[in-house]
Each structure stands twice: as C-alpha cells, then as structure tokens.
mmCIF file of C-alpha atoms in Angstrom:
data_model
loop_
_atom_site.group_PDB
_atom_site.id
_atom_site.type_symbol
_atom_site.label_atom_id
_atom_site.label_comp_id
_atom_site.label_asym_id
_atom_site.label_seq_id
_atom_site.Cartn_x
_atom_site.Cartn_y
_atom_site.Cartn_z
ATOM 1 C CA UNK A 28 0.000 0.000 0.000
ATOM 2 C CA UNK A 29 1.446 3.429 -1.215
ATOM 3 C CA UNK A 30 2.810 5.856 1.653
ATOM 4 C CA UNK A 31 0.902 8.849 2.924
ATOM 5 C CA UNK A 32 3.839 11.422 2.058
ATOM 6 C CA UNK A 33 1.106 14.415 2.411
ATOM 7 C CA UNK A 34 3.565 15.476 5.536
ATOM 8 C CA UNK A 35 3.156 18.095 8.292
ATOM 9 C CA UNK A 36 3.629 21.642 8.337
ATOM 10 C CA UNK A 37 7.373 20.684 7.938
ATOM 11 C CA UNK A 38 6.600 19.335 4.356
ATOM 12 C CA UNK A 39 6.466 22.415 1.634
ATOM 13 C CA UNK A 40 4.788 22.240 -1.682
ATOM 14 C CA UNK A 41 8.000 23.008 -3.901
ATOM 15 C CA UNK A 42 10.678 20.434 -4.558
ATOM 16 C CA UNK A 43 12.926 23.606 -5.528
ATOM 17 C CA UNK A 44 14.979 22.938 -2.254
ATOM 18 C CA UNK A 45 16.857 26.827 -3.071
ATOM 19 C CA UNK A 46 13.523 28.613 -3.184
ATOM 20 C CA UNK A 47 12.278 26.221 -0.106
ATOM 21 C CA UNK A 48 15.354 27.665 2.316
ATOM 22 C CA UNK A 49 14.642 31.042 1.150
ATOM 23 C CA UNK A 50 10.703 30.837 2.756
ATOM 24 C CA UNK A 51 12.280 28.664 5.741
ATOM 25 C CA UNK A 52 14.860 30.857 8.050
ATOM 26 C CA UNK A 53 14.577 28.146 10.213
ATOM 27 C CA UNK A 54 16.149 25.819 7.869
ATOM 28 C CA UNK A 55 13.652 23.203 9.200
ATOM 29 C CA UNK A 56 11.835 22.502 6.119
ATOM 30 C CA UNK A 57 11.861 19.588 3.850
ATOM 31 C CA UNK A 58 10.876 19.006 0.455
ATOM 32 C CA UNK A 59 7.885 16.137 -0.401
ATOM 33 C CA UNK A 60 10.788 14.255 -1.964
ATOM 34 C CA UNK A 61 12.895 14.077 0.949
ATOM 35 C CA UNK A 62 9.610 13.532 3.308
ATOM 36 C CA UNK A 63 9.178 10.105 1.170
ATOM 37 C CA UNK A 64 12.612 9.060 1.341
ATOM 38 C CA UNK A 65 12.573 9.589 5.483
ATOM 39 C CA UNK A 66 9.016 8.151 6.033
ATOM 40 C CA UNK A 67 10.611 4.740 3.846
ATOM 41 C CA UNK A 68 13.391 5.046 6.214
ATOM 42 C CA UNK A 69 11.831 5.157 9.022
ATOM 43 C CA UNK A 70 9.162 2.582 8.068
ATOM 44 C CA UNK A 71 11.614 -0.150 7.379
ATOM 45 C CA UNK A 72 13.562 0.725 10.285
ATOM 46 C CA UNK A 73 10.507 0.217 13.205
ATOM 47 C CA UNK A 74 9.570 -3.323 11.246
ATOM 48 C CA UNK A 75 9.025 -5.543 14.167
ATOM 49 C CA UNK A 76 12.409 -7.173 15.020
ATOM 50 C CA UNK A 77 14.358 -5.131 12.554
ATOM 51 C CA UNK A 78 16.890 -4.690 15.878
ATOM 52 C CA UNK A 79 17.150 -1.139 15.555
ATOM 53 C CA UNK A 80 16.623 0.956 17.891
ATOM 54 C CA UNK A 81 14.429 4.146 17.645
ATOM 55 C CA UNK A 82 15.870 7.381 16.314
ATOM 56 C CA UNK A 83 13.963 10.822 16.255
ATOM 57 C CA UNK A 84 12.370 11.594 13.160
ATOM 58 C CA UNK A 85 14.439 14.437 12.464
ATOM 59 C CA UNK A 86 17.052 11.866 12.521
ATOM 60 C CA UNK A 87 15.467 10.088 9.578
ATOM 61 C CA UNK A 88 14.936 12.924 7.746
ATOM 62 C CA UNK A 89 18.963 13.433 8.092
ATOM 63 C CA UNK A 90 19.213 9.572 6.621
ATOM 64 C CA UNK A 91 17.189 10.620 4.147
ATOM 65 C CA UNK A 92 18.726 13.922 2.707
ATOM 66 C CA UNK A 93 22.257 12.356 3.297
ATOM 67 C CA UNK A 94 21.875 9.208 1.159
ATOM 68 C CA UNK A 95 19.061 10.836 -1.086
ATOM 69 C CA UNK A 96 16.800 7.932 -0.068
ATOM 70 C CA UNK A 97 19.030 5.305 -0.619
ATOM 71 C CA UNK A 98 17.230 2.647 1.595
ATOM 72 C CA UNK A 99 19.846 0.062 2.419
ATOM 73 C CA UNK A 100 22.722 2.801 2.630
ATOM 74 C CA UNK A 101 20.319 4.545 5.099
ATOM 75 C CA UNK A 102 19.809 1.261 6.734
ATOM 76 C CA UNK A 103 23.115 0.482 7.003
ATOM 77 C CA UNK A 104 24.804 3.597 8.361
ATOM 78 C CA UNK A 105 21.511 3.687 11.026
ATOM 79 C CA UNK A 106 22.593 0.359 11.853
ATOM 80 C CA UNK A 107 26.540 1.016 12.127
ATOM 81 C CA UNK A 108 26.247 4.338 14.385
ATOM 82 C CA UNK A 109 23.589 2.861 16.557
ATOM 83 C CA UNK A 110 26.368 0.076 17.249
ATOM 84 C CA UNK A 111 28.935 3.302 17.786
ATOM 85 C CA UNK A 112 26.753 5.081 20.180
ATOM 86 C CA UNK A 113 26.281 1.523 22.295
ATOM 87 C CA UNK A 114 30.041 0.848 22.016
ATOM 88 C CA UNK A 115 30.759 4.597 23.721
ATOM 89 C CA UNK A 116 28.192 5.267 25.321
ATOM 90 C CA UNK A 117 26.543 8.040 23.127
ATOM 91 C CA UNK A 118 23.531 9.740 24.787
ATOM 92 C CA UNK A 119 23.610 12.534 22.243
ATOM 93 C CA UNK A 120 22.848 15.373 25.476
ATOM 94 C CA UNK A 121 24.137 18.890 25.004
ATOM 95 C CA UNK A 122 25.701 18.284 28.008
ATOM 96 C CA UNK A 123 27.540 14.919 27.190
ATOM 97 C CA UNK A 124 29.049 16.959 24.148
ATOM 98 C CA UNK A 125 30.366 20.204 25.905
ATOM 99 C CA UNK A 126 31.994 17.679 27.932
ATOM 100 C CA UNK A 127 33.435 15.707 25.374
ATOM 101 C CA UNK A 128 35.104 18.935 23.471
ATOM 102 C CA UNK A 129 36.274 20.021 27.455
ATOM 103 C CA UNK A 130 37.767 17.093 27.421
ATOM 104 C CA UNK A 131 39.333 16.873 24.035
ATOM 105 C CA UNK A 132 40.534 20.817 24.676
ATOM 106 C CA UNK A 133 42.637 19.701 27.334
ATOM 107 C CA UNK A 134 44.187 16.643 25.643
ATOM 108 C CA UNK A 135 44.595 19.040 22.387
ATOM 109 C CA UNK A 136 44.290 22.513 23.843
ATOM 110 C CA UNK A 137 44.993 24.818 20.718
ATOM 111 C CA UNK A 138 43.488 22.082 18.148
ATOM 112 C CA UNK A 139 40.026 23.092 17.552
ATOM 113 C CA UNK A 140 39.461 26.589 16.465
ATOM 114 C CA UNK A 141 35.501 27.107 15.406
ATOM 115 C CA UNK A 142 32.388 24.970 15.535
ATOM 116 C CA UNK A 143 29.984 27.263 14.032
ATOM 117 C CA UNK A 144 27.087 28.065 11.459
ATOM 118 C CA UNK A 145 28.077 30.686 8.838
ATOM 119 C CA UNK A 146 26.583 33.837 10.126
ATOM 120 C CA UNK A 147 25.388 34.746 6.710
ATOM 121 C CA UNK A 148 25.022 31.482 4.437
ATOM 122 C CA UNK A 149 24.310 29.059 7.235
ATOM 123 C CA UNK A 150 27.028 26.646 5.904
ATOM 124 C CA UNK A 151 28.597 24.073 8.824
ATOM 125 C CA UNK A 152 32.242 25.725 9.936
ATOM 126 C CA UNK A 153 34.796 23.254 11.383
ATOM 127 C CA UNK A 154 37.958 25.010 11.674
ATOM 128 C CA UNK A 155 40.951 23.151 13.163
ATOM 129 C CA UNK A 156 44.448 23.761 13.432
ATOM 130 C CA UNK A 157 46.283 19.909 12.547
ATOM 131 C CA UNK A 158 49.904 21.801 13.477
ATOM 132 C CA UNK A 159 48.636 21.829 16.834
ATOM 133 C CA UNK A 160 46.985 18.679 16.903
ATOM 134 C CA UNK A 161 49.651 15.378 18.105
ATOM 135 C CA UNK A 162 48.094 11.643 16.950
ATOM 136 C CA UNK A 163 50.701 10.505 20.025
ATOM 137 C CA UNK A 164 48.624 12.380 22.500
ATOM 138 C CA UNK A 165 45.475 10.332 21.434
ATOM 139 C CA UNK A 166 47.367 6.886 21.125
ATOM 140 C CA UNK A 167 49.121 7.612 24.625
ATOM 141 C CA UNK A 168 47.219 6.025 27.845
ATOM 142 C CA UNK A 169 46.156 8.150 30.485
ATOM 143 C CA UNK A 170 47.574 8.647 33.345
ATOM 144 C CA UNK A 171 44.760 9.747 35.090
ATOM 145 C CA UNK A 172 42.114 6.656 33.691
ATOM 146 C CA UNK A 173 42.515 2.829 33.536
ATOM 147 C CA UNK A 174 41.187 2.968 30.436
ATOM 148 C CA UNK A 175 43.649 2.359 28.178
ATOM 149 C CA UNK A 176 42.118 3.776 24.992
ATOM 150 C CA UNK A 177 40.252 6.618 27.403
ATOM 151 C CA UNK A 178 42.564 9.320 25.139
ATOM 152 C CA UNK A 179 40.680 7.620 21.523
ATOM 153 C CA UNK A 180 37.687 7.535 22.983
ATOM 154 C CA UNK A 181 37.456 11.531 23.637
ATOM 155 C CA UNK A 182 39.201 11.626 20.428
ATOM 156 C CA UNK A 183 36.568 9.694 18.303
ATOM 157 C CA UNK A 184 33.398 11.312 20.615
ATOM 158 C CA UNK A 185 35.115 14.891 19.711
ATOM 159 C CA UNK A 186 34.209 14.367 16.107
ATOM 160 C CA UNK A 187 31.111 12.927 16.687
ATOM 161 C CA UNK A 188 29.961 15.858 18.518
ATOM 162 C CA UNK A 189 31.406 18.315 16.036
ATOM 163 C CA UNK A 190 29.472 16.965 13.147
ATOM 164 C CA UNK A 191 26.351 17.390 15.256
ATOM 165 C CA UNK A 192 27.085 20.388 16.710
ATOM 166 C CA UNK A 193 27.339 22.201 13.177
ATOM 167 C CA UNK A 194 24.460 20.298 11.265
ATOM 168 C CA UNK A 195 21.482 21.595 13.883
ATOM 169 C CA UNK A 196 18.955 21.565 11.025
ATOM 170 C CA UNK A 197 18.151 20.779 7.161
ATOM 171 C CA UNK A 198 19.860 23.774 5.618
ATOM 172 C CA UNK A 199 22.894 22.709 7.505
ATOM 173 C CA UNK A 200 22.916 18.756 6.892
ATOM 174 C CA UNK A 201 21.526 19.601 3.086
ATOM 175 C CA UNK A 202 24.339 21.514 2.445
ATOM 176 C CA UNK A 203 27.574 19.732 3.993
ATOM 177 C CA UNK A 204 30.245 20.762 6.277
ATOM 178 C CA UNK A 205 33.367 23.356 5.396
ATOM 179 C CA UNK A 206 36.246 22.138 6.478
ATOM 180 C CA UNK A 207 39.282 25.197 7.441
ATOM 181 C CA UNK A 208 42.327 23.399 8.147
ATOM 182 C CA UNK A 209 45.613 25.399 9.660
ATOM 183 C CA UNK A 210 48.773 23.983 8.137
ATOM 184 C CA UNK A 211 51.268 26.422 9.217
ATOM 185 C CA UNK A 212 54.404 24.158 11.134
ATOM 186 C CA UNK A 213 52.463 20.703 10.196
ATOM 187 C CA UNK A 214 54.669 18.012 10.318
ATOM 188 C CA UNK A 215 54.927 13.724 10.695
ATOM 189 C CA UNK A 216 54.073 14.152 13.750
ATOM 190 C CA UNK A 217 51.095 15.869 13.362
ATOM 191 C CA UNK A 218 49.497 13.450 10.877
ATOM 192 C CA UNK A 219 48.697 9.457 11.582
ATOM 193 C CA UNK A 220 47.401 7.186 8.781
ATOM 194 C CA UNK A 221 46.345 4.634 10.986
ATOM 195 C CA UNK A 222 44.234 6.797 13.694
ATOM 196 C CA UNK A 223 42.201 8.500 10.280
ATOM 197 C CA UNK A 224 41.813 4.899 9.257
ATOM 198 C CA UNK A 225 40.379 3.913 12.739
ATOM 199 C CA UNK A 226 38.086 6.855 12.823
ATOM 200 C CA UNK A 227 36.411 6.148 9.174
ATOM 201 C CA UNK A 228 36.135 2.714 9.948
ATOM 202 C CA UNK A 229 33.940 3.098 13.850
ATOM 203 C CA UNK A 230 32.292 6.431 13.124
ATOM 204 C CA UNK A 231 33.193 8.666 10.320
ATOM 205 C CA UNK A 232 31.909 6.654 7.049
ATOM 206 C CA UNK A 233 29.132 6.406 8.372
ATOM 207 C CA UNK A 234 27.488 9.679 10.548
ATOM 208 C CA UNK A 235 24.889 11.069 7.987
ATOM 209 C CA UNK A 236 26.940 14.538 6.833
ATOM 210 C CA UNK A 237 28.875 15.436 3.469
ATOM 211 C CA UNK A 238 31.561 17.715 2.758
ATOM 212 C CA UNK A 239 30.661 20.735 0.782
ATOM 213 C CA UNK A 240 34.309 21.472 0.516
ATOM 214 C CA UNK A 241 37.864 21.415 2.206
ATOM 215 C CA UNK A 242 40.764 24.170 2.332
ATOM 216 C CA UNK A 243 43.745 23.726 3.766
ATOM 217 C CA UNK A 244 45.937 27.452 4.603
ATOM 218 C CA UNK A 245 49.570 27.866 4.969
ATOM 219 C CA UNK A 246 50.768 24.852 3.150
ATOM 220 C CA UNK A 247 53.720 24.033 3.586
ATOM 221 C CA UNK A 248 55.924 20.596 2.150
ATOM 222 C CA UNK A 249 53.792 19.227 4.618
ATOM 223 C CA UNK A 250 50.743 19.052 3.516
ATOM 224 C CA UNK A 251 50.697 15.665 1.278
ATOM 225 C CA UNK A 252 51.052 14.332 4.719
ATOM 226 C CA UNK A 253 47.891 15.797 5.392
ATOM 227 C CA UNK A 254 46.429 14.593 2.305
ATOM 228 C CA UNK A 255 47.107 11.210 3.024
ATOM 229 C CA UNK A 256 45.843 11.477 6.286
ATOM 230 C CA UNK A 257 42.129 12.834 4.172
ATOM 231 C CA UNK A 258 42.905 10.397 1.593
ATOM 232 C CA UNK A 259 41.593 7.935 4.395
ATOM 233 C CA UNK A 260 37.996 10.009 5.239
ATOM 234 C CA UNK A 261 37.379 11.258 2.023
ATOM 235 C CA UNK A 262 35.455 9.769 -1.035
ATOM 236 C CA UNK A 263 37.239 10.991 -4.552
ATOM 237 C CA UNK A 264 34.340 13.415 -5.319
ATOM 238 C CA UNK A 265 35.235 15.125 -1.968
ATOM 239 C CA UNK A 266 38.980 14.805 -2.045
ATOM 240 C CA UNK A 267 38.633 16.884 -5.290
ATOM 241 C CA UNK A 268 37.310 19.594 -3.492
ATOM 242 C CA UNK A 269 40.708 20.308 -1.101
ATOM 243 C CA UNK A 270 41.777 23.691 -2.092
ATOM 244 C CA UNK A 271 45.957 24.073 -0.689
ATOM 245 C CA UNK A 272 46.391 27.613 -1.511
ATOM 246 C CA UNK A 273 44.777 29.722 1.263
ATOM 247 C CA UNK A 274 46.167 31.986 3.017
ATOM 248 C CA UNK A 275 44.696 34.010 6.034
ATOM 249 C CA UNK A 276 44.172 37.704 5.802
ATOM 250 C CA UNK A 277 41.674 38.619 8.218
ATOM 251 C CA UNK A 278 38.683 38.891 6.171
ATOM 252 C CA UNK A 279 38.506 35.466 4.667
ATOM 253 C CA UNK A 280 35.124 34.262 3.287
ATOM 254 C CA UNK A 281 34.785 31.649 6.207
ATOM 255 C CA UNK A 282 32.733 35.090 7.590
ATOM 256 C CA UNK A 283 33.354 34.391 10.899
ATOM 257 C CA UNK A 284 36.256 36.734 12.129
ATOM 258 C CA UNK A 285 37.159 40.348 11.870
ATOM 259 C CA UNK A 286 39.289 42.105 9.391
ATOM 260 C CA UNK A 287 42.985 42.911 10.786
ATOM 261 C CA UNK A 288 45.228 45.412 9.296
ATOM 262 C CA UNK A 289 48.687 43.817 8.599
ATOM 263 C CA UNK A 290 51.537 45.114 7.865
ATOM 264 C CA UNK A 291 53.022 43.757 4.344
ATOM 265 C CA UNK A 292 56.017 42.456 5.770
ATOM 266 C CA UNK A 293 54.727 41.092 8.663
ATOM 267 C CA UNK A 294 54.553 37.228 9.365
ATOM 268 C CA UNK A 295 51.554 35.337 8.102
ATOM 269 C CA UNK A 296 48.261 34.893 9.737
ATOM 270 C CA UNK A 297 47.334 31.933 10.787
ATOM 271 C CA UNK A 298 43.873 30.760 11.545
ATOM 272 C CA UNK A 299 44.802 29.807 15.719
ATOM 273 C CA UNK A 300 45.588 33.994 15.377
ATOM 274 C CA UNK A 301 42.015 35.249 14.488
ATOM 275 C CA UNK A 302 40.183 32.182 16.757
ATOM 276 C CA UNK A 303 42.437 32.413 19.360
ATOM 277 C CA UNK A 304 41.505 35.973 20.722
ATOM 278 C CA UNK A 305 42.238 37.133 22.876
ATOM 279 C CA UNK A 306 43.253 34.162 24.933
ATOM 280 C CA UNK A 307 43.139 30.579 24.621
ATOM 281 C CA UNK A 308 40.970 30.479 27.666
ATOM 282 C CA UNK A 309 38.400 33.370 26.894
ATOM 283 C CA UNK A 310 37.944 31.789 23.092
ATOM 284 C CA UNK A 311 37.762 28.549 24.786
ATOM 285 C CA UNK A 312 34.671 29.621 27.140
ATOM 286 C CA UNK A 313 32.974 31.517 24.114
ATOM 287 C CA UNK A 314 33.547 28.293 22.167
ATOM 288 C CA UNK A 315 31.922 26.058 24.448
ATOM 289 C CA UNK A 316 29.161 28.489 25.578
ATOM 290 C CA UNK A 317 28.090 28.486 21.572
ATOM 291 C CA UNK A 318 28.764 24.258 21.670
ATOM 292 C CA UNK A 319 26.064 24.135 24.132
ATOM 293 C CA UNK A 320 24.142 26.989 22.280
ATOM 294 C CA UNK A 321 23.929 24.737 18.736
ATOM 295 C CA UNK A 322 23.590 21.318 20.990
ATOM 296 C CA UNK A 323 20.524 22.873 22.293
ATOM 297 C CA UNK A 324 19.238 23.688 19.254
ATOM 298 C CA UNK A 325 19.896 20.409 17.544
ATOM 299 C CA UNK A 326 17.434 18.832 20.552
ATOM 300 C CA UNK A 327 15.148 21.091 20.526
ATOM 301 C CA UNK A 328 14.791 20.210 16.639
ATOM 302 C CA UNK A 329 14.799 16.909 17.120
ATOM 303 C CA UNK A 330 12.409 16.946 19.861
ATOM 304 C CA UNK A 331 9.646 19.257 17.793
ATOM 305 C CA UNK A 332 10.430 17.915 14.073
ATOM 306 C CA UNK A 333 7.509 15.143 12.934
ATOM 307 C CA UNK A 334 7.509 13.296 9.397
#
C-alpha cells in the first residue's frame, strides 16, 4: 500500500529545495521528496524485530537527505552508528558533548578553532588547526584513567559531537560541512594514517553529513602528509574539493572573524591567530558556551520535528 507522504507543516509544496530555504529561516523545512525518502526510512527501520533501535524523526529525515533515499545505505549507516553510540556510550545530550570537546581541549588545547554556522550562508564551519593537533597524545594512555584507549575515545566522541554540533537543522545537513584546516608548522608528527583509518572505519563513514568542501591554509611541504591522512575520510568526489592555496588575511570568506590590518612584511596569519583571541581560555569559554548553544538547538529540533 502506497505511503501517505502528504507530511506536516514541515513538508512544503515546492521540490525547488533553493527557493524552499529562502521561505524557511529556520532551515527546518523539507521538500515532499525528501519527506518520502525519510518516512521509507523510518518505516523499514521500526519493522518488528528489525533490531534497531528508535531514532527521532528528524534523525530520519537526516538519513534521508544524506543518502538521497538510498534505503539500504540509510539502513546500514543507522545500523553502524547505533552500534557506535552503544560501544561509547553516546547519549547525544548537550551536556555529554560540551563535555566531550572540554575534554578533548585539554588533551589538544589549541586544536580546535571554530564549531559554528556561517553567520550569513548558514554553511557548517569546522575550523581546526592539525599543526597543533599530536596523533601521540590520542594513542598515549592516560595517566589519570585505567582505560587504556580513554585518550581515543574523547578523540573519536570529539568528532562525533562536532558533526552534530554544526548540522542543527536541514539547511545545515543539506548543504555539507566546510572544512578550514591550519597547516602552518604541520609536520609527521602531526598526521597518523592509521588513527584516520580507525576513525572512518567506527564512526566517520558512516554519521549522515557530506563535505561541501575542504581548504587547507599555509601549506607548507607538509601538507601531502595531510592529504594522506584525508585520503583515508574522504570519497574521490570530496577529495577533489581540497583547495591548498589559502592563506589568512583577516577577512577570509569563512565570515566568521574580523578584518585585521597587517603590515606587508609582517609574518603570516594563521587561523589559531584570528580564533584564538584574545586568549586561549576566553575563546575557549565563548567556544563552548556556543557548543552548548547549537547542541541545544539540535534537541530542541529533534524533539519538535515530525515526518
């Protein structure tokens, strides 16, 4: 029997998703397309004794625009994360995730620059500095936890959280994640094969997100160590979209730091220089304060969104 796909007031009339985001601020709207492709998700997925468990239906909708209603894909990445989030202990809480970034500050204080949404386009921001970022530190035991793999397992929950944190609604999931990596003083051992290859495998491959594009600034000889490093997340399509070239000037079109006047002879910005400011600690307190902010929202989404 065919599928009521009639929808909510979440459903709009146009499949135009471009002229859809300009009527929906909110970026909580879906097209009747994409309300199909989640309600076949989500219909196959609560089949008595499928053996998944049950996800919001904001969640499904998330499936849905990330595979383009691809049913088994969907299927199988719900599948594979719901076995992530048992294996660590995901309760997807605001509060669990400002905890996990604390956490991953410390270990890495200088790593992570932004989590944000653009303030203009709305695009996902995750800006991180992989000079300042040490594989070693994540491999290493803790000294202050039994756990042996207690380091990984902030590691691997930090980039769980980011993903969420930036994709709050539609607009964001629909159109990917930017990715601003600082390259300025990378080097071997700032880069680990086998730690990128752990995190596609458990998590990564399969969290329902794209990548709308990747730039890299201050390359230096460095970087194809980087690249190999991506070589391991990325699908071809996406690794296509790594731009080396950028450089920092204050007013980059990430939007989301002021211009600075520099003198032409003066050393080049780096990313850590306009996030930074103007401490590690204050940046770090505004960082985590807007965490929680986009957590919240995310919840609150999930909490009010109905196929």
């Amino acid at each position: 029997m065919a599928q009521d796909t009639s929808g909510g007031d979440n459903v709009m009339d146009s499949s135009d998703t471009s002229s859809m985001e300009t009527d929906d601020p909110e970026g909580m709207t879906v097209s009747p397309q994409e309300h199909a492709w989640a309600l076949e998700i989500k219909t196959a997925a609560e089949t008595p004794n499928s053996g998944f468990r049950p996800i919001s239906d904001f969640e499904y909708a998330q499936y849905a625009l990330v595979t383009r209603g691809r049913l088994n894909e969907a299927l199988a990445r719900i599948r594979k994360i719901q076995s992530f989030q048992a294996q660590y202990q995901v309760d997807n809480t605001p509060s669990q995730g400002v905890s996990i970034v604390e956490q991953f500050r410390h270990l890495q204080p200088t790593a992570l620059l932004n989590l944000d949404k653009h303030p203009d386009t709305g695009d996902s921001i995750i800006c991180f500095d992989r000079s300042t970022y040490f594989p070693a530190i994540t491999k290493a035991p803790s000294p202050d936890h039994t756990d042996p793999e207690h380091n990984w397992k902030i590691d691997i929950l930090f980039w769980y959280y980011a993903l969420r944190t930036v994709q709050p609604d539609f607009h964001t999931i629909r159109h990917g994640v930017v990715f601003l990596f600082e390259a300025m003083g990378l080097g071997k051992d700032n880069v680990d094969v086998s730690l990128a290859k752990r995190l596609h495998r458990e998590m990564w491959a399969y969290y329902p997100f794209e990548i709308q594009r990747t730039r890299i600034y201050n390359a230096n000889q460095s970087v194809p160590l980087l690249v190999s490093a991506l070589q391991s997340l990325l699908r071809p399509e996406e690794l296509q979209c790594i731009e080396t070239g950028c450089t920092v000037h204050g007013d980059d079109d990430d939007g989301f730091h002021q211009s600075t006047d520099r003198a032409t002879n003066s050393p080049p910005l780096t990313l850590g220089d306009i996030y930074l400011q103007p401490t590690v600690d204050q940046s770090g307190r505004y960082l985590l304060a807007r965490i929680m902010e986009l957590l919240t929202l995310r919840s609150q989404n999930e909490e009010s969104f109905r196929l």
